[in-house]
Structure formats: C-alpha cells, structure tokens
Amino acid sequence: MAVEVKTKETSEIETEQLATGCEAIAEAIRLADVDVMAAYPIRPYDGVMQAAAKLIANGKMDVEYIVADGEHSQFEIVKHACAVGARVFVGSSGVGWFYAFEAIAVTAGLRLPVVAICGNRALDDPGAFGTEHNDSLAVRDLGWLLPWAETAQEALDLALMAWRVGEDKRVSLPVAIGLDGAFLTHSQHIVKIPTQQAVDKFLPKFDLGCPNFLRIAAEWFPGC
Amino acid sequence: MAEDRSVSIEVVYRGIFQKTLAQRICRSVVLAARKKGHTGTAFARYGDSPERNGVPAKQFAVVAADELELEASMAKYEPSVVDVSIAVDDTLVKGVESWAWYGRQPIWKPVRANGWLLVTSDKKADEVLAQTDTAERPYTLGIVPGGASFAGLWVYKDDHTDFRVLGALAKILPQWIALDDAKAASLELAKGDRSAVASVQFGYDSTAMRPVKAGEGTSGHEVLQFTKPGWTTMRPGIIVEARKPGERNPYYKKYGARTMRPVVNFDTCIKCTMCWLDCPDECFEVTPEGHYEVVYEACIGCGICAQVCPVKDCIVMVDELKFTDNKDKWQLWKQDHAKYNTWFEEMAGVSADPKKGAAGSVPPNANPAANPTTSAGGDE
C-alpha cells in the first residue's frame, strides 16, 4: 500500500534553528498563540519554561505566564483556564508530574483539551535525572493522549498537532507529549520553524463551545 | 565509525566557568556544517550536570551526512569514540576526572587513532605534550593560540576563542566544515561583527599541528582508577568508613579541577592562620614550626588562600602545567632554604626576599582569571 507522505512546503518554513527539544516546544507555544501557561521548575521540563520566558522577554510572544507555587497548582490553573475557553500549555517531569496528580486525573474526565509536555524523568529520590517513561505512562488509563517525540522537530510538530487533535470536538481530550529527558529536551537539533500563516491554516482558534462537562452536568442535574 | 558519514567532536572544559564557551563551540560546529547541507546535534553530557567549579566536563557536537546517519550515531549518546577532542584549557591535558565518578582519564582517551586533540594554549605543542599522558595510539596535537578563556561567563567579554577553534576545525575537517562556511556561521553568531571572520581565519592559519606517535607523552601522572564492586561483593547498606582524627580521605582527590596551585614562601609567612582558616577544602597542614603547608592532592586551586594572605607574595598562584607531581614542598624547604627559595622564585616569578622586588616577570598565562581575554590575535 502506497503511503503518501506529505512534507512541508518550502514556503511554509519561516526559519531553521538549532534548538533543543524544549526550545522547539516553546516555539510551538508561540505559534499556537497559547492564552495561558503555568510554570513550575523541575528538570528536564524547566527548559520549556525558560525558553518560553525568554520569548516573552524578547517581545516575541504574548501569553498569560503564571508561575505556580507547585505542580499541583500548575495543573489546576490550566485546567480551570481551559474550562473557560483558553488555549493552555503546561508541563512537568517525574515526581513533579505526580505531585499534580489530583488535577491530572480529572482533566481527561472533564474533557478539557489541556496540552502538556512530560519531560520524562526517573521516579527516584533523590535527584535521579535518568530517562524513563513511568511518569507519562501513569496517565495512560486516565484518558490522556500520549504521543512521544523522537526529535526536536517532532516535538514542535507534535505540539501543534496536540492542540488541533485535542481541541477537536470529536476528541476533546488532554494530550501529554512525552520528551525523553536530557536526550531530547536538552540536546540541540536542526529544527524547521513553520511560518505563522502555515500554522494558522493548520490550527484553528480554540472554540470551547459548550464544554462537555457542562453538558454532562446539565444532563445529570437538570435545571441547575 | 563511518568516518565519511558522520563526525563526532567533544569539547572538554572547566565546569561552569567555560560552559557557555563549550556550548558556543558545539553550536558553531553544527551551524557551519549545516551550510554544506549536513545535519547535526549539539549536547552536553548529562552526567556532568550540575557542574562543579572547575571540574572537567564535556559537551559534544555530532555532524552527519543525513538524518538517518545522525540517528545511528546518536544511539551512543555520549560518543565513546570521537574524531576530535577540544580542550579549552591547557591544564586539562593532565587528565579528566568528572565530578560524578572517580578515576582520572587521559585527555586523548576517546580520540580515535589518527584523530585530533586541539588545545587552546599560549604554550608550545611540546610543552603541552610533556604533560599529556603517554599516547596509546597516534593522533595530531593542534595548539590553538590563546589561553583558557572565560568568554560567556557572567560579565567576561567575548574573546573569539570559539571562532578560533572553529577556524582550526575548518582546517582539519574541510570535508565537514568549509572555511567559508565557518566564516559565514561566525558572522551570524557574532551578529554581523566582521572581526569574527578574522578570528576564524586566524584559527585556521595559526593552529600549530604536532603529530604525536604512540608512546609519546608522560607516564608521570598518578593513576587514579577505581573498581566498582559487583553485587556479590556489595555489603548490606551504605557503609562510610570513618577517618581517624587528622587522617585524610585517600579517595578525596579532586585536584583535577585545578588550573593553578598555590606555592608558599615559608620565609615570609607570619603564621597568621588565615589560609588554614579560609581554605574551603581544609588543604593546609600545620608543620612543627607552625607554618602552613599545602596538601596538593586535596587542593582544587581556588586561590582563596592567596587572596586572604596578608603578606605580599607569600602565597602565589602558579600555572598548574609548571608542575609534574603533587609532592609536598615543605620537606624541601626544611632541608635547604636556599634551594627552596630558588625553586620558589622560578615557579612563582617573584622574589623570595621581599626586599628585592620581582625576580622575573609573571608568565602571561599565570592568571587567566584576572585576565580572561588573552592577547591572541584575530580579535581586533
């Protein structure tokens, strides 16, 4: 069976950068015109919050950037922002990801298309920085979509796809993009950055409409 | 290694101090090679993080003909064999010991047979080679003019060490990095500053190549190798053996972090205890006369003793490459004051007698911290 592989048109490439997986994700946040992102540092995810903060500082991006007081708040913030119609981004790694579990567990059930990255890190104390996937895999049966990127280019592309797929009304689910800690998050590769026009064509504005959880609530509690 | 399909380069540097410099070199390699249509990746050794002051660390650049080849070479994340190793501080040739494990490795250890070792140095190739471990296989030693650079560290200004190294790489790896591409990449990285181009050309022209045969080098460095216990020999729990009062831990030898070492003029010492008190590594032993003698195996060369010493030229920081061992020098002073003072003057470049003034000039590389931008050309 012939598979048609569609590659990017040259006209759809803005620039080519040498970027880490984290920096590529930050570029995706910029291109997707994210409304709210919540940050709390933990290696290796923190590369994204640094790169995104730099884009904001350089005047390249306009986003509500909330530095939370922990991962739990981080994921609560985006969950609630998403529930009122904001396009959101969040992320964490390893044990930080687990600290946010109360919020993570219900995000999929509420059918909120939160896009997160999980900079995959060993669940070990103290300070194991090794890469393993148990942090991402813990949400496997909770309804999160779990793609993994292999290169920094894939990280950027996957992030853009995550909003498009997750926010599609037929899906309406959160997406956690797995990035291997260090090997992908902190190594630099050649990344083709698409133009804003190409991204706008690919990724429609987020329209929450009547959120599924409100519809469900209305069915369960008629008249409320 | 498919030499015609991919090339691996490592930069060995002083942890934290030269992190940005190493990063810039690796980035410039990939960006210059990109101009020829190659692809590549630049990354740090994860095990080096969080880096400790001055402790040797590594970053890498891998360039390949295409994505598939790059992926194949990325299977080994820390390349065990490299085509070129770049040491951005010449004292690193005395050996590389990471903070994360014990054991000193020769600087050329990952360099393939007939590969290259580039060292940024103000010294001649033979002087550098005299402090490098005996070669097991032939390689070419390239001396890129310029001392240990702090470029990119906090407020230290750029001195184009990265561009000089890129020029040297264009010379030895023309099939991967064309000189014109290196110049074009440097111009972009320097945001249009034309002097970057001159620095690339300077590195290309002025890097002195010295072929090294197997067997050349020194066997004088201490062999620091540690065997890891297998699971059958492991004891239950973690047992940290106590040291007797006054006894030093024989495994605590982090002198590989040292670029300079203190030498002491015992004749002018006023026994004020400042060096002993302020040394963060408790390197000073009290001699029977009440002097303070440096235990060089424990000293990391931070220079705090020389800073707190209230007597002029009593503790002087000296380029580590002038020394071939960690031997105790107080014994020499004890036996023969005059002989010790001659040695002190030769090493420190100052008079042992404070009334006489300077005995000689301070060597140009004596204090890279005080003068991070060296006099090497190409930076006008």
Short mmCIF file of C-alpha atoms in Angstrom, two decimals, chain A residues 3-206:
data_model
loop_
_atom_site.label_atom_id
_atom_site.label_comp_id
_atom_site.label_asym_id
_atom_site.label_seq_id
_atom_site.Cartn_x
_atom_site.Cartn_y
_atom_site.Cartn_z
CA VAL A 3 1.53 5.80 1.70
CA GLU A 4 1.64 9.38 0.64
CA VAL A 5 3.97 11.28 2.86
CA LYS A 6 3.21 14.94 2.94
CA THR A 7 6.25 17.03 3.72
CA LYS A 8 6.27 20.71 4.47
CA GLU A 9 6.34 23.09 1.54
CA THR A 10 9.43 25.29 1.48
CA SER A 11 7.17 28.32 1.56
CA GLU A 12 5.78 27.13 4.89
CA ILE A 13 9.19 27.27 6.61
CA GLU A 14 9.99 30.53 8.31
CA THR A 15 13.48 29.78 9.62
CA GLU A 16 15.76 26.96 10.55
CA GLN A 17 17.16 26.93 14.07
CA LEU A 18 19.50 24.83 16.13
CA ALA A 19 17.17 24.23 19.05
CA THR A 20 16.76 21.85 21.97
CA GLY A 21 13.54 19.85 22.32
CA CYS A 22 12.46 22.34 24.98
CA GLU A 23 13.16 25.35 22.76
CA ALA A 24 11.22 23.71 19.93
CA ILE A 25 8.22 23.31 22.24
CA ALA A 26 8.48 26.98 23.23
CA GLU A 27 8.35 27.90 19.54
CA ALA A 28 5.19 25.79 19.22
CA ILE A 29 3.64 27.68 22.16
CA ARG A 30 4.38 30.94 20.37
CA LEU A 31 2.98 29.75 17.03
CA ALA A 32 -0.16 28.28 18.60
CA ASP A 33 -0.91 31.62 20.27
CA VAL A 34 -1.46 29.99 23.65
CA ASP A 35 -3.53 32.05 26.09
CA VAL A 36 -2.43 30.68 29.47
CA MET A 37 0.58 28.68 30.52
CA ALA A 38 1.56 27.67 34.04
CA ALA A 39 5.15 27.00 35.05
CA TYR A 40 6.99 25.45 37.95
CA PRO A 41 10.61 24.37 37.62
CA ILE A 42 11.69 20.76 37.53
CA ARG A 43 14.38 19.34 35.34
CA PRO A 44 14.16 18.45 32.46
CA TYR A 45 10.79 20.14 31.77
CA ASP A 46 12.07 23.51 33.00
CA GLY A 47 13.90 24.06 29.71
CA VAL A 48 10.49 24.86 28.21
CA MET A 49 9.55 27.42 30.84
CA GLN A 50 12.94 29.11 30.43
CA ALA A 51 12.70 29.17 26.65
CA ALA A 52 9.10 30.45 26.78
CA ALA A 53 10.02 33.12 29.34
CA LYS A 54 12.78 34.26 27.00
CA LEU A 55 10.38 34.53 24.08
CA ILE A 56 8.11 36.69 26.23
CA ALA A 57 11.03 38.82 27.44
CA ASN A 58 12.16 39.36 23.86
CA GLY A 59 8.68 40.51 22.89
CA LYS A 60 8.10 37.57 20.57
CA MET A 61 5.18 36.06 22.43
CA ASP A 62 2.16 37.27 24.38
CA VAL A 63 0.83 34.73 26.85
CA GLU A 64 -0.52 34.75 30.40
CA TYR A 65 2.50 33.14 32.04
CA ILE A 66 1.72 32.05 35.58
CA VAL A 67 4.50 30.80 37.81
CA ALA A 68 2.65 28.49 40.15
CA ASP A 69 3.65 27.56 43.69
CA GLY A 70 3.93 23.89 42.79
CA GLU A 71 2.96 21.37 40.17
CA HIS A 72 -0.45 20.81 41.75
CA SER A 73 -1.36 24.47 41.32
CA GLN A 74 0.22 24.48 37.87
CA PHE A 75 -2.13 21.82 36.54
CA GLU A 76 -5.13 23.25 38.40
CA ILE A 77 -4.51 26.66 36.82
CA VAL A 78 -4.53 25.37 33.27
CA LYS A 79 -7.43 23.05 33.92
CA HIS A 80 -9.59 25.93 35.04
CA ALA A 81 -8.32 28.29 32.35
CA CYS A 82 -9.13 25.67 29.73
CA ALA A 83 -12.61 25.20 31.20
CA VAL A 84 -13.41 28.82 30.42
CA GLY A 85 -12.13 28.62 26.88
CA ALA A 86 -8.42 29.40 26.99
CA ARG A 87 -5.85 27.55 24.91
CA VAL A 88 -3.40 26.30 27.51
CA PHE A 89 0.00 24.77 27.93
CA VAL A 90 1.59 23.12 30.94
CA GLY A 91 4.25 20.55 31.72
CA SER A 92 6.34 18.81 34.31
CA SER A 93 8.61 15.83 34.87
CA GLY A 94 8.97 12.75 37.02
CA VAL A 95 7.88 13.25 40.62
CA GLY A 96 6.61 16.77 39.86
CA TRP A 97 4.14 15.23 37.46
CA PHE A 98 2.91 13.00 40.27
CA TYR A 99 2.50 15.90 42.66
CA ALA A 100 -0.03 17.28 40.18
CA PHE A 101 -1.99 14.06 40.01
CA GLU A 102 -5.15 15.32 41.65
CA ALA A 103 -5.57 17.76 38.77
CA ILE A 104 -4.18 15.46 36.08
CA ALA A 105 -6.57 12.64 36.97
CA VAL A 106 -9.73 14.69 36.42
CA THR A 107 -8.62 16.75 33.40
CA ALA A 108 -9.42 13.98 30.95
CA GLY A 109 -12.71 13.16 32.66
CA LEU A 110 -13.73 16.80 32.29
CA ARG A 111 -12.86 16.51 28.58
CA LEU A 112 -10.59 19.54 28.71
CA PRO A 113 -8.00 19.72 25.91
CA VAL A 114 -5.02 20.69 28.05
CA VAL A 115 -1.71 20.26 26.22
CA ALA A 116 1.14 19.23 28.47
CA ILE A 117 4.65 18.03 27.98
CA CYS A 118 6.12 15.42 30.21
CA GLY A 119 9.92 15.69 30.16
CA ASN A 120 10.35 12.03 31.01
CA ARG A 121 12.40 11.54 34.14
CA ALA A 122 13.01 8.65 36.52
CA LEU A 123 10.77 8.42 39.59
CA ASP A 124 13.51 8.27 42.09
CA ASP A 125 14.62 10.07 45.14
CA PRO A 126 16.80 11.99 45.42
CA GLY A 127 17.81 13.62 42.21
CA ALA A 128 17.77 10.79 39.69
CA PHE A 129 17.78 12.51 36.33
CA GLY A 130 17.63 9.35 34.23
CA THR A 131 15.07 8.95 31.50
CA GLU A 132 12.21 6.50 31.88
CA HIS A 133 8.54 6.70 30.91
CA ASN A 134 6.68 5.80 34.08
CA ASP A 135 5.65 9.41 34.66
CA SER A 136 3.84 9.59 31.31
CA LEU A 137 2.58 6.03 31.50
CA ALA A 138 0.89 6.67 34.83
CA VAL A 139 -1.82 8.65 32.99
CA ARG A 140 -2.27 6.04 30.28
CA ASP A 141 -5.62 4.77 31.54
CA LEU A 142 -6.92 8.16 32.61
CA GLY A 143 -7.84 9.29 29.13
CA TRP A 144 -4.83 11.41 28.23
CA LEU A 145 -3.49 11.07 24.70
CA LEU A 146 0.17 10.10 24.85
CA PRO A 147 2.41 10.77 21.87
CA TRP A 148 6.21 10.67 22.16
CA ALA A 149 8.56 12.79 20.11
CA GLU A 150 11.79 11.38 18.77
CA THR A 151 13.47 14.57 17.59
CA ALA A 152 13.18 18.26 18.41
CA GLN A 153 11.41 18.73 15.07
CA GLU A 154 8.85 16.13 16.05
CA ALA A 155 8.41 17.85 19.40
CA LEU A 156 7.41 21.08 17.66
CA ASP A 157 5.19 19.34 15.14
CA LEU A 158 3.56 17.11 17.75
CA ALA A 159 2.76 20.06 19.98
CA LEU A 160 0.93 21.83 17.15
CA MET A 161 -0.92 18.61 16.36
CA ALA A 162 -1.77 18.14 20.04
CA TRP A 163 -3.85 21.32 20.13
CA ARG A 164 -5.53 20.51 16.85
CA VAL A 165 -6.41 16.95 17.82
CA GLY A 166 -7.13 17.55 21.49
CA GLU A 167 -9.35 20.58 20.84
CA ASP A 168 -11.29 18.85 18.08
CA LYS A 169 -14.87 18.46 19.41
CA ARG A 170 -14.88 14.80 18.38
CA VAL A 171 -11.90 14.24 20.69
CA SER A 172 -11.88 16.87 23.45
CA LEU A 173 -9.14 15.21 25.48
CA PRO A 174 -5.90 16.36 27.08
CA VAL A 175 -2.60 15.45 25.43
CA ALA A 176 0.69 14.75 27.22
CA ILE A 177 3.63 14.82 24.84
CA GLY A 178 6.49 12.70 26.08
CA LEU A 179 10.01 14.03 25.58
CA ASP A 180 12.93 11.92 26.73
CA GLY A 181 14.65 13.90 29.46
CA ALA A 182 18.10 15.19 28.51
CA PHE A 183 18.36 13.13 25.32
CA LEU A 184 15.69 15.20 23.64
CA THR A 185 14.87 18.07 25.99
CA HIS A 186 18.47 19.26 26.28
CA SER A 187 20.18 18.27 23.04
CA GLN A 188 20.13 20.66 20.12
CA HIS A 189 18.95 19.68 16.68
CA ILE A 190 18.18 21.43 13.43
CA VAL A 191 14.53 22.45 13.62
CA LYS A 192 12.47 23.94 10.81
CA ILE A 193 10.14 26.56 12.26
CA PRO A 194 6.93 26.91 10.24
CA THR A 195 5.51 30.30 9.31
CA GLN A 196 2.68 31.79 11.34
CA GLN A 197 0.44 31.64 8.25
CA ALA A 198 1.08 27.91 7.82
CA VAL A 199 0.28 27.27 11.48
CA ASP A 200 -2.85 29.42 11.39
CA LYS A 201 -4.03 27.40 8.41
CA PHE A 202 -3.39 24.16 10.24
CA LEU A 203 -4.57 25.09 13.72
CA PRO A 204 -7.96 26.80 14.07
CA LYS A 205 -8.71 29.10 17.01
CA PHE A 206 -9.78 27.24 20.11
#
